[in-house]
Every structure is written in C-alpha cells, then in structure tokens.
Coordinates of N, CA and C in Angstrom, one line a residue:
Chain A
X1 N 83.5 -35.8 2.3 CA 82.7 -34.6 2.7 C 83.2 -34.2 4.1
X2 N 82.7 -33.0 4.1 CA 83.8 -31.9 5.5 C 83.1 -32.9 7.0
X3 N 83.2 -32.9 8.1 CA 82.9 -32.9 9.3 C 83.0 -31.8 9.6
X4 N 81.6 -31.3 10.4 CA 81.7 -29.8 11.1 C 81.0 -30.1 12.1
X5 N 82.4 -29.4 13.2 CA 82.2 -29.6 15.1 C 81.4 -28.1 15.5
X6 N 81.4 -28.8 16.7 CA 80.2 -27.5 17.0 C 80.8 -28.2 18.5
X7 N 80.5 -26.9 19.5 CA 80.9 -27.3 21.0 C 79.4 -27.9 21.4
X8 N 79.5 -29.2 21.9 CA 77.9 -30.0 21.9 C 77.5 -29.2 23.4
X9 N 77.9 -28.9 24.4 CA 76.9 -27.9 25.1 C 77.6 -26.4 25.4
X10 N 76.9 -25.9 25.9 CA 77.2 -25.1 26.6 C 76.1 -24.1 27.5
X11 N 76.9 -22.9 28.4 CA 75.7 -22.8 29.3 C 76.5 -21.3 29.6
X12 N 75.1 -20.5 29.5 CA 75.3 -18.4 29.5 C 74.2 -18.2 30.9
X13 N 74.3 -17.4 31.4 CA 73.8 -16.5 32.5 C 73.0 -15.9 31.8
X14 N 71.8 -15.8 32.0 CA 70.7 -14.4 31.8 C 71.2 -13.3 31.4
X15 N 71.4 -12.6 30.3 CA 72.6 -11.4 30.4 C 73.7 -11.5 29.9
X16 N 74.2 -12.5 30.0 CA 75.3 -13.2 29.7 C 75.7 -12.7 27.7
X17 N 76.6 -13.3 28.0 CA 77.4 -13.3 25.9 C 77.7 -14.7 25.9
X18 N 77.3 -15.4 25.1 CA 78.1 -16.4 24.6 C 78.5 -16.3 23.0
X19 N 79.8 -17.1 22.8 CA 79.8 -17.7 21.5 C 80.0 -18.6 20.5
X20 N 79.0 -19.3 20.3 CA 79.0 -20.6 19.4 C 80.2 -20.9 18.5
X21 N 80.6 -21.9 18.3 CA 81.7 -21.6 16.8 C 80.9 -22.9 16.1
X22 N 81.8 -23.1 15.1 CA 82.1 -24.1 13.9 C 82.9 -24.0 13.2
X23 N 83.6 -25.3 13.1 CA 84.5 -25.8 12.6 C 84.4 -26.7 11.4
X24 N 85.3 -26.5 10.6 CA 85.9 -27.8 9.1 C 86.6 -28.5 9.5
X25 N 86.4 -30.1 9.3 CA 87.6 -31.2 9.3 C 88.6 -30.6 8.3
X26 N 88.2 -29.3 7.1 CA 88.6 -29.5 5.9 C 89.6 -28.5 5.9
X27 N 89.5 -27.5 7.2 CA 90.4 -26.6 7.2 C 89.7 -25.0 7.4
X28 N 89.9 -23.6 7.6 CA 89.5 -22.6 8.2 C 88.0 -22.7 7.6
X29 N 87.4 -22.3 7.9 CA 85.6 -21.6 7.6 C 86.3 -20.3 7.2
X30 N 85.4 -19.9 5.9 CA 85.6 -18.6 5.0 C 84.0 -18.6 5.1
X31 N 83.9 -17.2 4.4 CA 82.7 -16.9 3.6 C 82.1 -17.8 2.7
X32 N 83.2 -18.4 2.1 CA 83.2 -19.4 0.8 C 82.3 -20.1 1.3
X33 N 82.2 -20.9 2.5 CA 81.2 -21.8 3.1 C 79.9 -21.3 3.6
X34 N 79.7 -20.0 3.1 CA 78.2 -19.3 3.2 C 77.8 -20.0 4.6
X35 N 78.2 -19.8 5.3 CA 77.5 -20.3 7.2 C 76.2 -20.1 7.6
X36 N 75.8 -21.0 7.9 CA 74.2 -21.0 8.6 C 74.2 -21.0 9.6
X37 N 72.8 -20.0 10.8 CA 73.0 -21.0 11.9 C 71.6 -20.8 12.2
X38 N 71.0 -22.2 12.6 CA 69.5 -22.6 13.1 C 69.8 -22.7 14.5
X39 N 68.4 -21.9 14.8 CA 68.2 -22.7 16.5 C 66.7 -23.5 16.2
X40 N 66.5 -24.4 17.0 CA 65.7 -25.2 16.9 C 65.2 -25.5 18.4
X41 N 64.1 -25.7 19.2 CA 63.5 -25.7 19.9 C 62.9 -27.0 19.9
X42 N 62.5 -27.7 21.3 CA 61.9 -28.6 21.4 C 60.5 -29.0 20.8
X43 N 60.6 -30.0 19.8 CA 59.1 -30.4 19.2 C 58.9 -29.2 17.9
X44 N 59.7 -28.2 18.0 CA 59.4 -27.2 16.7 C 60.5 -27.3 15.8
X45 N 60.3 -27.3 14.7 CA 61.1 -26.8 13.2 C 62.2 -25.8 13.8
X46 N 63.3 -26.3 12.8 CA 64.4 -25.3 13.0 C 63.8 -24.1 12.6
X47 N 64.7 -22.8 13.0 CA 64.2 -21.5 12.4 C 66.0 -21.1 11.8
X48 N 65.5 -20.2 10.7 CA 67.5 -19.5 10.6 C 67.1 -18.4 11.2
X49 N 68.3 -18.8 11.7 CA 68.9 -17.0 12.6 C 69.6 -16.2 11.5
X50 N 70.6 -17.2 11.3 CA 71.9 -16.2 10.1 C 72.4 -16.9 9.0
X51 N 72.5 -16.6 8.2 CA 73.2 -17.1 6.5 C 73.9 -16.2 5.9
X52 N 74.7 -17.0 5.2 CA 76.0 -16.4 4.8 C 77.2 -15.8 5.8
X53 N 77.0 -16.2 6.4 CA 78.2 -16.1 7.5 C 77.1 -14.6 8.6
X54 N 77.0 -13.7 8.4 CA 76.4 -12.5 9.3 C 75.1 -12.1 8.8
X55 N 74.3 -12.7 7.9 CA 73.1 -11.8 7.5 C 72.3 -12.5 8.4
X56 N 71.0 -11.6 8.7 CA 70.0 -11.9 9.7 C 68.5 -11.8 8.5
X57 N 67.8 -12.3 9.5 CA 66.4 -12.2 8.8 C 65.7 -11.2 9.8
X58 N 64.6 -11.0 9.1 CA 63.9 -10.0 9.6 C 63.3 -10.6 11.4
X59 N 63.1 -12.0 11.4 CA 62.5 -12.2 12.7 C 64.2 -12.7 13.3
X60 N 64.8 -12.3 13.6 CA 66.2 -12.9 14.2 C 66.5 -11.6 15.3
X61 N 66.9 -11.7 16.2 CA 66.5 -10.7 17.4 C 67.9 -10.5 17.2
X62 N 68.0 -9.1 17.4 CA 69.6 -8.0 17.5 C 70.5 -8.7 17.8
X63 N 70.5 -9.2 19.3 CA 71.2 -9.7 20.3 C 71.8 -11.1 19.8
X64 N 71.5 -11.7 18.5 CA 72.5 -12.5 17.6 C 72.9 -12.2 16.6
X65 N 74.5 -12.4 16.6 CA 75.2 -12.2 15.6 C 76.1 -13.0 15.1
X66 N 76.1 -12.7 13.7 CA 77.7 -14.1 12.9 C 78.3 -13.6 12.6
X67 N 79.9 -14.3 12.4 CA 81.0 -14.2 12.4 C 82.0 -15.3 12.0
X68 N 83.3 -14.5 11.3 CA 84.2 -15.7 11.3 C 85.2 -15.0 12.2
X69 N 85.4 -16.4 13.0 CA 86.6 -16.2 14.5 C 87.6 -16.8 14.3
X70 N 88.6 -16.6 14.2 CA 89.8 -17.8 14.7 C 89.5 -18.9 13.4
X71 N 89.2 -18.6 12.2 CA 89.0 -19.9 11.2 C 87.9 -20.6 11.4
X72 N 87.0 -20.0 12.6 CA 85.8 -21.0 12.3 C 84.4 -19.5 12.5
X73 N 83.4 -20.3 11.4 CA 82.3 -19.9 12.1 C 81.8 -19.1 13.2
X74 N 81.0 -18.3 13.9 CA 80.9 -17.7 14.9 C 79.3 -17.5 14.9
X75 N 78.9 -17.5 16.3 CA 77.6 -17.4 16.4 C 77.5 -16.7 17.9
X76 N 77.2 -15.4 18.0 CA 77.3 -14.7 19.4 C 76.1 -14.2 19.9
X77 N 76.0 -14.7 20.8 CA 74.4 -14.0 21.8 C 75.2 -13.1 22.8
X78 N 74.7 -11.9 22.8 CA 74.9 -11.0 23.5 C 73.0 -10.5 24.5
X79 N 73.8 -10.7 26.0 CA 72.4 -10.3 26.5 C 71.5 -11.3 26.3
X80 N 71.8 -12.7 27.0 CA 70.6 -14.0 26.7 C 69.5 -13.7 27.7
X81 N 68.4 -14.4 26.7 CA 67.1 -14.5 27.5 C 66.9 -16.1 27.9
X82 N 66.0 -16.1 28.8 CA 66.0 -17.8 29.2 C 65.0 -18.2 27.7
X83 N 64.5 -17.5 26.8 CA 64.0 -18.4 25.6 C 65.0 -18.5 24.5
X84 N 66.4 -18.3 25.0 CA 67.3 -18.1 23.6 C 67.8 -19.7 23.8
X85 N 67.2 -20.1 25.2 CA 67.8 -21.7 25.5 C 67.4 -22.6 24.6
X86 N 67.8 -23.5 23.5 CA 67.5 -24.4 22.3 C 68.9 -24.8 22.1
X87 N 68.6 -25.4 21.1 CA 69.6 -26.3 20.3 C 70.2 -25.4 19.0
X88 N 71.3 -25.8 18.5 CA 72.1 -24.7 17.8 C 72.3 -25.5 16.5
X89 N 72.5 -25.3 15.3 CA 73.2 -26.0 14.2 C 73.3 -25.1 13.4
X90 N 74.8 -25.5 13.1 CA 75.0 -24.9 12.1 C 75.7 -25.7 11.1
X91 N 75.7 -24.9 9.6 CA 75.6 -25.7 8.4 C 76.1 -24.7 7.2
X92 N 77.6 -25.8 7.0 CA 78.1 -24.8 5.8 C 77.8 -25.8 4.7
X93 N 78.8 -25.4 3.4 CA 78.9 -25.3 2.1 C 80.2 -26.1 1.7
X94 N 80.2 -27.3 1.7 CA 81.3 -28.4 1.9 C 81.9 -28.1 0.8
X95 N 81.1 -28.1 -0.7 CA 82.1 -27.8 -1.9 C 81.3 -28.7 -3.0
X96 N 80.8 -29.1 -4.0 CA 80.6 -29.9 -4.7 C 79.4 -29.8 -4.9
X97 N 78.6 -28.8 -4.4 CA 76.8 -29.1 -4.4 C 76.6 -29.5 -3.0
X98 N 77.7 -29.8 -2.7 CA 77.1 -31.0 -1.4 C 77.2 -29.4 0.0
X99 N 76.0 -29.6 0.7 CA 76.5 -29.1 2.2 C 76.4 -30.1 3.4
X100 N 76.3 -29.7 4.3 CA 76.6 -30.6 6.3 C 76.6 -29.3 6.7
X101 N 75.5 -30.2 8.0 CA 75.5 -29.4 9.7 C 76.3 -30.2 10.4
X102 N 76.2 -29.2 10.9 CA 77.3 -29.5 12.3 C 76.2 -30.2 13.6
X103 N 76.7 -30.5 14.3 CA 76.2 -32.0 15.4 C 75.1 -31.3 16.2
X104 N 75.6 -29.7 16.1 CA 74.3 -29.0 17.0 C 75.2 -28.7 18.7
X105 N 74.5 -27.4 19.2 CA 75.2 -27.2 20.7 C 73.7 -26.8 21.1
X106 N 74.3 -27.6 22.2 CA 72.8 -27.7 23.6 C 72.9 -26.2 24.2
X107 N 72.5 -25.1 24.0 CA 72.5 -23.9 24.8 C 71.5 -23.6 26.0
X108 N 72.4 -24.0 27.1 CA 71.1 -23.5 28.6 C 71.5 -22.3 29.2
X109 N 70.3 -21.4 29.3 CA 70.5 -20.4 30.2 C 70.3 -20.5 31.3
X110 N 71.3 -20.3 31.9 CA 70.9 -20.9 33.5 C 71.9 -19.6 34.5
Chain B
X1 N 50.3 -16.0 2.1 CA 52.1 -16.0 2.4 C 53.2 -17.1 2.2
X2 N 53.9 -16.7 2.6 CA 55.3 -17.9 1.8 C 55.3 -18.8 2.4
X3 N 55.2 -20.1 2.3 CA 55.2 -21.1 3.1 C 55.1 -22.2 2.5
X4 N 55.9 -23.1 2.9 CA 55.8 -24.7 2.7 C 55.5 -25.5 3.5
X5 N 54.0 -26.3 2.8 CA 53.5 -27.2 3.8 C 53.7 -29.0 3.3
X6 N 53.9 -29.5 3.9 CA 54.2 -31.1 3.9 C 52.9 -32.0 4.2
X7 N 53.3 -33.4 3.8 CA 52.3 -34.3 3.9 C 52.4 -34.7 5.3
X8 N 51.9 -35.4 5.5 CA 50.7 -36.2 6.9 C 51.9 -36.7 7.0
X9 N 52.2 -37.8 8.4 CA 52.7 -38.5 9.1 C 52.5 -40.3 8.1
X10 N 54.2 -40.5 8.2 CA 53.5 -42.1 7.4 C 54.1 -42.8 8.4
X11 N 53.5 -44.2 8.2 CA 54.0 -45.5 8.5 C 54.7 -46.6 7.8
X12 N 55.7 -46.6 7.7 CA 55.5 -48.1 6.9 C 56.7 -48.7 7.0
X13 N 56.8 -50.2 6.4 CA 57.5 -51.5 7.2 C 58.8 -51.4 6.5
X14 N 59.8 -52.0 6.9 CA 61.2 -52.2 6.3 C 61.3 -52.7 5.3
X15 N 61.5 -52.4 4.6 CA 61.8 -52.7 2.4 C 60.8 -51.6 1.9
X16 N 60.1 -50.9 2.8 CA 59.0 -50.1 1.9 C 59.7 -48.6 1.4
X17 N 58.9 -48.2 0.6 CA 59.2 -46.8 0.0 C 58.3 -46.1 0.9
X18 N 58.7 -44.4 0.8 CA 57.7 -42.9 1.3 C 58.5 -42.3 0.0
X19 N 57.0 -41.9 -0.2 CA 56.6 -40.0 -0.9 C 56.2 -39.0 0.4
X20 N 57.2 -38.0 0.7 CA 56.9 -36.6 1.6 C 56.7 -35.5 0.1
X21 N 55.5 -34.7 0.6 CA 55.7 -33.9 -0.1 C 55.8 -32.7 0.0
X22 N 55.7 -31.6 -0.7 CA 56.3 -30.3 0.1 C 55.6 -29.2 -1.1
X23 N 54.4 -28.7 -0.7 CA 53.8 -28.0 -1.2 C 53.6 -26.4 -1.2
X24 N 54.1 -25.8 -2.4 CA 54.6 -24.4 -1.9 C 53.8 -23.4 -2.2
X25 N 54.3 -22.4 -1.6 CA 52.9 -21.0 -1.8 C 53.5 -19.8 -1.3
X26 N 52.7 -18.7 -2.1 CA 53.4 -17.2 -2.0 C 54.2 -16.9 -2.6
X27 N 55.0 -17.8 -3.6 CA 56.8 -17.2 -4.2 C 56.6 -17.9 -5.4
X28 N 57.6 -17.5 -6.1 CA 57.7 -18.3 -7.3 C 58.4 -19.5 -7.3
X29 N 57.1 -20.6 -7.9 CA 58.2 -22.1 -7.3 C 59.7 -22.0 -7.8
X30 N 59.6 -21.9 -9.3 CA 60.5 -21.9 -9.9 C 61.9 -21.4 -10.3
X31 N 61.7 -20.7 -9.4 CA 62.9 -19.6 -9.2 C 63.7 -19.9 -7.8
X32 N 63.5 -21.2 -7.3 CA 64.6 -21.4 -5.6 C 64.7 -23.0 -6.1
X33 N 65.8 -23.3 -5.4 CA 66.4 -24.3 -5.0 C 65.1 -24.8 -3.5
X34 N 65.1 -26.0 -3.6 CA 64.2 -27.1 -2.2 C 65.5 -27.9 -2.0
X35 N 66.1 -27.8 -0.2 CA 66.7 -28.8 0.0 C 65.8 -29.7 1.0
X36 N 66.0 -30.9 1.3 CA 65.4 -31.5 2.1 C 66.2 -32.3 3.5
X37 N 65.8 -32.0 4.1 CA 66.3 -32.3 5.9 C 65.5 -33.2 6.7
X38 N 66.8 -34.2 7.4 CA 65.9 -34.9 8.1 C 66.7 -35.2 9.7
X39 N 65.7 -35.1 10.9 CA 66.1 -35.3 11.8 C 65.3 -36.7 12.6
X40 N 66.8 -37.4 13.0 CA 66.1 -38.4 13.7 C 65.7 -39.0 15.0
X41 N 65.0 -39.5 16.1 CA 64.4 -38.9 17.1 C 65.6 -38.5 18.1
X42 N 66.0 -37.6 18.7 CA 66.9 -37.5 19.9 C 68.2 -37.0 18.9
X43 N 67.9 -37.4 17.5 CA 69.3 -36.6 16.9 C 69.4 -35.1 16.4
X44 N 70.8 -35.0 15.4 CA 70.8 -33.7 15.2 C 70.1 -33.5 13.8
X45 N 70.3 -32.5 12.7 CA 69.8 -32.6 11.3 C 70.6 -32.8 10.5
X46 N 70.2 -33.6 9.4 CA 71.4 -34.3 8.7 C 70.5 -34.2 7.2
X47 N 71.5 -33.1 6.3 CA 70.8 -32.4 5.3 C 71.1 -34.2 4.1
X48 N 70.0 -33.9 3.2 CA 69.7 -35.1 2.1 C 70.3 -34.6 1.0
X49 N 69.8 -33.6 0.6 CA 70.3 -33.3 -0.6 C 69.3 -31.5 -1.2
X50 N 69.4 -31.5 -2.6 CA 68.1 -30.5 -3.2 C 68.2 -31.0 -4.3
X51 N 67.0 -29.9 -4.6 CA 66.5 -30.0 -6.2 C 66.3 -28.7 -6.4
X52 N 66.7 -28.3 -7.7 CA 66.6 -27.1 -8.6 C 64.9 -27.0 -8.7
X53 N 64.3 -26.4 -8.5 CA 62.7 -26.4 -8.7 C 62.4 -26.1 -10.6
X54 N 63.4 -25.4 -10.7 CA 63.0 -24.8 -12.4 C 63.8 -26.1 -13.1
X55 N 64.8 -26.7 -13.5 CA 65.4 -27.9 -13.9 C 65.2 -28.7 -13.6
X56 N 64.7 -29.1 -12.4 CA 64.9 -30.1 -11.9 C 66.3 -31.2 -11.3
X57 N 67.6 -30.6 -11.7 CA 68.6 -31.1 -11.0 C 68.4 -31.0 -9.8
X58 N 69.1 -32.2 -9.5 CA 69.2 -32.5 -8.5 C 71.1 -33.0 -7.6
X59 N 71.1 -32.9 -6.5 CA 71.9 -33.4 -5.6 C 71.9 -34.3 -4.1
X60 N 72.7 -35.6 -4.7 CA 72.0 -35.8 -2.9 C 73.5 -36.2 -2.2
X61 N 73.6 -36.1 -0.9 CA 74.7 -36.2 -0.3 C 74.8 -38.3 -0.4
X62 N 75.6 -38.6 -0.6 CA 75.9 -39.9 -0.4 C 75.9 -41.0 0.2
X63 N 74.8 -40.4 1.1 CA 74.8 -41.7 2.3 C 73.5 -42.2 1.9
X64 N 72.7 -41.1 1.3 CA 71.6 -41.4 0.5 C 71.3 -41.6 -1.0
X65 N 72.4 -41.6 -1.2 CA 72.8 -42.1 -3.4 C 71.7 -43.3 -3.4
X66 N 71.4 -43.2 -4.4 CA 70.8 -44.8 -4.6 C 69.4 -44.7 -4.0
X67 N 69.1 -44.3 -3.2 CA 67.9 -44.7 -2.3 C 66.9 -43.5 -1.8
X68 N 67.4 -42.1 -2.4 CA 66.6 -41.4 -2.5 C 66.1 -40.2 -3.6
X69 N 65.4 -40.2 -4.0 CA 65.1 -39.6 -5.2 C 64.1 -38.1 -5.1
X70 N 64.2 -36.8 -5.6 CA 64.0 -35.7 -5.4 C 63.3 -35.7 -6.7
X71 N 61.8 -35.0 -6.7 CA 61.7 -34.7 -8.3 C 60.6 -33.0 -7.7
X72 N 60.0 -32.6 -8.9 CA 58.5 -31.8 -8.7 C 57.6 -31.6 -9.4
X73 N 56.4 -31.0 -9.4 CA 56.0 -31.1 -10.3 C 55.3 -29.8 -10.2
X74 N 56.0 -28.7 -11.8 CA 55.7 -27.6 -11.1 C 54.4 -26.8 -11.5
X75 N 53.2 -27.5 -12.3 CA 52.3 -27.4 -12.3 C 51.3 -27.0 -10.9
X76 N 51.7 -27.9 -9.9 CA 50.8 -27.7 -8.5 C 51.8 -27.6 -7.7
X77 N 53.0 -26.7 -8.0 CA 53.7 -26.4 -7.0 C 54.3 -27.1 -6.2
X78 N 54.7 -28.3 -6.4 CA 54.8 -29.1 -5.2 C 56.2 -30.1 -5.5
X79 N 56.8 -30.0 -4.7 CA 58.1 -30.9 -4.2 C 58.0 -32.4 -4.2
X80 N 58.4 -33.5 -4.4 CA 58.3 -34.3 -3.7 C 59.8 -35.7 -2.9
X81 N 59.8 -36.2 -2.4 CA 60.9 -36.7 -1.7 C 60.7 -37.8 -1.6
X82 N 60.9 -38.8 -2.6 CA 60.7 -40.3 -2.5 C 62.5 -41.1 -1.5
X83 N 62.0 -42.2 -0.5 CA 63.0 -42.9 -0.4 C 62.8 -44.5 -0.3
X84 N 63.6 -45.2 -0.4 CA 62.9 -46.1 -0.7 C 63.9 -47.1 0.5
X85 N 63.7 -48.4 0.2 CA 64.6 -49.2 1.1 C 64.7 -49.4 2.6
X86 N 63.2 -48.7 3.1 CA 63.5 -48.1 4.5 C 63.4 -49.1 5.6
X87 N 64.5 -48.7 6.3 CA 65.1 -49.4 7.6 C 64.3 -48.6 9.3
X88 N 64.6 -49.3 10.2 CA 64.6 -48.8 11.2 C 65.1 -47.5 10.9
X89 N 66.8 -47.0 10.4 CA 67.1 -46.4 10.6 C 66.3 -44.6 10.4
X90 N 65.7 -45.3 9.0 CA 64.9 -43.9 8.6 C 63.8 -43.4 9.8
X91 N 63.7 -43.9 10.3 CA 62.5 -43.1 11.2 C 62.9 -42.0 12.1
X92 N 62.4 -40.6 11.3 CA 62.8 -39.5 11.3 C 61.3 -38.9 10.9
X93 N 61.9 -37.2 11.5 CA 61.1 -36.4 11.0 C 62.0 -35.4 9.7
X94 N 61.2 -35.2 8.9 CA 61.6 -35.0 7.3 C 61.3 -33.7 7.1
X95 N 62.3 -32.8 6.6 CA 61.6 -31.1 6.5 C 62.1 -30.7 4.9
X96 N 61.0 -30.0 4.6 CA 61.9 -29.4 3.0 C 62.4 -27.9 3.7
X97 N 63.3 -27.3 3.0 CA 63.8 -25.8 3.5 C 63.8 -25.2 1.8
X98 N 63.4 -23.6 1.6 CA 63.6 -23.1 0.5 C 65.5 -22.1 0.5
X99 N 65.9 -22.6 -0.4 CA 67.2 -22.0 -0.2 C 67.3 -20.5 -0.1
X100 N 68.2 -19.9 -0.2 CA 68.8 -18.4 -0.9 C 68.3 -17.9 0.8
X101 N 69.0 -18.2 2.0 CA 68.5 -17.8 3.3 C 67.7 -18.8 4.4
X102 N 67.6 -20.2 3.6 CA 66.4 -20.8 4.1 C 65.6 -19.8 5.0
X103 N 65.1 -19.2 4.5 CA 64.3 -18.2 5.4 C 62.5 -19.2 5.8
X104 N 62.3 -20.3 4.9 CA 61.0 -20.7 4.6 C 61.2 -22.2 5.2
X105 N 60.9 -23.0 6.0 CA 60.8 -24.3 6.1 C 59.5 -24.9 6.2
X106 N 59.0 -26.1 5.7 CA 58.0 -26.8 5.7 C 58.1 -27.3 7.6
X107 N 56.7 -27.9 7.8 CA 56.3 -28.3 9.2 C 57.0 -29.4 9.5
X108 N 57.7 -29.9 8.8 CA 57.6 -31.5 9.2 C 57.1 -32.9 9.1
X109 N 57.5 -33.4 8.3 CA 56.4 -34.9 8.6 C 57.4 -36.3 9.0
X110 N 56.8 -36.4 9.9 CA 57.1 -37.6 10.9 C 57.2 -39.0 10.1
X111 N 57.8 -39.6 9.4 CA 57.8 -40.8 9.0 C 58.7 -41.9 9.8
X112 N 57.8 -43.1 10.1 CA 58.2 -43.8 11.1 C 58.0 -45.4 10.4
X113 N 59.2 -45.7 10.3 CA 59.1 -47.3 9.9 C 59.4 -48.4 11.3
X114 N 58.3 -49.1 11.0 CA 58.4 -50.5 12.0 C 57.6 -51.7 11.1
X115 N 58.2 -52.8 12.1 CA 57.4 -53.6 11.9 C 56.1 -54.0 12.5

C-alpha cells in the first residue's frame, strides 16, 4: 500500500498563501487518486474541505483550494485567518479498494 | 438532517472485543459506502477500511485483516465496527465517515483499553 507524505509543519502569516502538498511512495498523484483534504482541529472531528482533487463543499471557505502540483496533490490557503490554524490530512485512493492519509501538516498562523 | 451518530465511550482490557456503532439519519442508508477511521491519542488518522451499506461488502486495509470486522444492519440504520484482540495499541478515538465527499462524519467514540 502507497505511503503518502505531507510536509509535517508548516507556518503562513495572517494574509499570507500557503500550499500544502501530497505525495505517493507510488509515484505522481492524478485525479485517479480522487484527493481529500481534512482539517481537523483540536479535540474536534475532522471536517472535508476538498474531494476529488478541487471540489469544495458548501461549508469550505473560498480562500481554500485543490490541486495537482508538480505530481502531487495541492492544498492552497490564500488569505489565512488565525482559525485556519489546525492540522491537515490528506487522503488518497491507493488502488485496490484500499485508501491512506497522509501523516497530517501542523499549520500555524503566526 | 444528515448525520451520523456513534456509540458512548468504551473501556475494556487487552484480549477484549468493541462494537462502535454508527447510527444514520436524513439520507438513504443504503445507497453510500461507511468508511471507518481511527485516531490515536497525539496521532494522525489512519483509515480501517468500509462497508457497502446496500451489500454489505466490505474492505479492510491490512493491518486490521483478521481482527476487524464491518457489518449493518439496515433495518435501524445502523453501522457497526466490531474489533477484537485489543491491545494497548487500539486506544483511539474511532469515527465512521459517509463516502461520495465524506461530507458527513460521525462524533467520535473514544475507546480506550487498559488494564
């Protein structure tokens, strides 16, 4: 089964852009791996932001968006708020029925 | 409204089994895939497997073959997540998610083995 990396922290300015990736041990991220990406907050249930590589839900704020970058996954905050600060995971479509998240990125707005 | 709610918080000792269950509402049970997720304290989420809600097939990722079992019963709507064999290791909090967007996740239930 795949391993999928995630940058375990990272840190955006108020305002700021960042962008998350994900990675395959197995080789590029496509669509094919329908991409998820959860943020999850301290003591609360993950929530989805995005699935299928760019689709949003109705409660997922503008200012996040998916993508595939460079062969991996993409997850971009444009314009952070200090509550966009949580934990990140994302989670593809390994192949076989089977899926995996990724290890999760620590995001602080600072 | 659409929502999956889970069972209480369990306890129990090393060799023992848990039933989590995962009780649905507002949608049609039968028509989504239930995967089930577990996070363990200070870790990341590390998905188990699903179950077909209308079939009942199921899948579980391999680290849990053998020792975890997915069924439902779709008379009362409801999921359930038996594992058995439990170690220190399992003490986790346990989530069902409804596929096609997981747009829908259950609360959580905290299952904690000790002695």
């Amino acid at each position: 089964q795949a391993v999928v990396t995630q940058e375990p922290s990272l840190t955006v300015s108020p305002g700021g852009t960042v962008t998350l990736t994900c990675g395959s041990s197995t080789g590029a991220v496509t669509s094919g791996h329908y991409p998820y990406w959860f943020q999850q907050k301290p003591g609360q249930a993950p929530r989805t932001l995005i699935y299928d590589t760019s689709n949003k839900h109705s409660w997922t704020p503008a200012r996040f968006s998916g993508s595939l970058l460079g062969g991996k996954a993409a997850l971009t905050l444009s314009g952070a708020l200090p509550e966009d600060e949580a934990e990140y995971y994302c989670f593809l479509y390994s192949g076989g029925a089977l899926w995996v998240f990724g290890g999760g990125t620590k995001l602080t707005v600072l | 409204q659409v929502q999956l709610v889970q069972s209480g918080a369990e306890v129990k000792k090393p060799g023992a089994s848990v039933r989590v269950s995962c009780k649905a509402s507002g949608f049609t049970f039968s028509g989504y895939y239930l995967h089930w997720v577990r996070q363990a304290p200070g870790q990341g989420l590390d998905w188990m497997g699903w179950i077909n809600l209308d079939s009942g097939d199921t899948k579980y990722t391999q680290k849990f073959e053998g020792r975890v079992t997915m069924t439902r019963d779709t008379s009362i709507n409801t999921a359930y997540m038996d594992l058995s064999r439990l170690t220190s290791d399992d003490t986790a909090v346990y989530y069902c998610a409804r596929d096609r967007g997981w747009a829908v996740w259950g609360q959580g239930t905290l299952v904690t083995v000790s002695a």
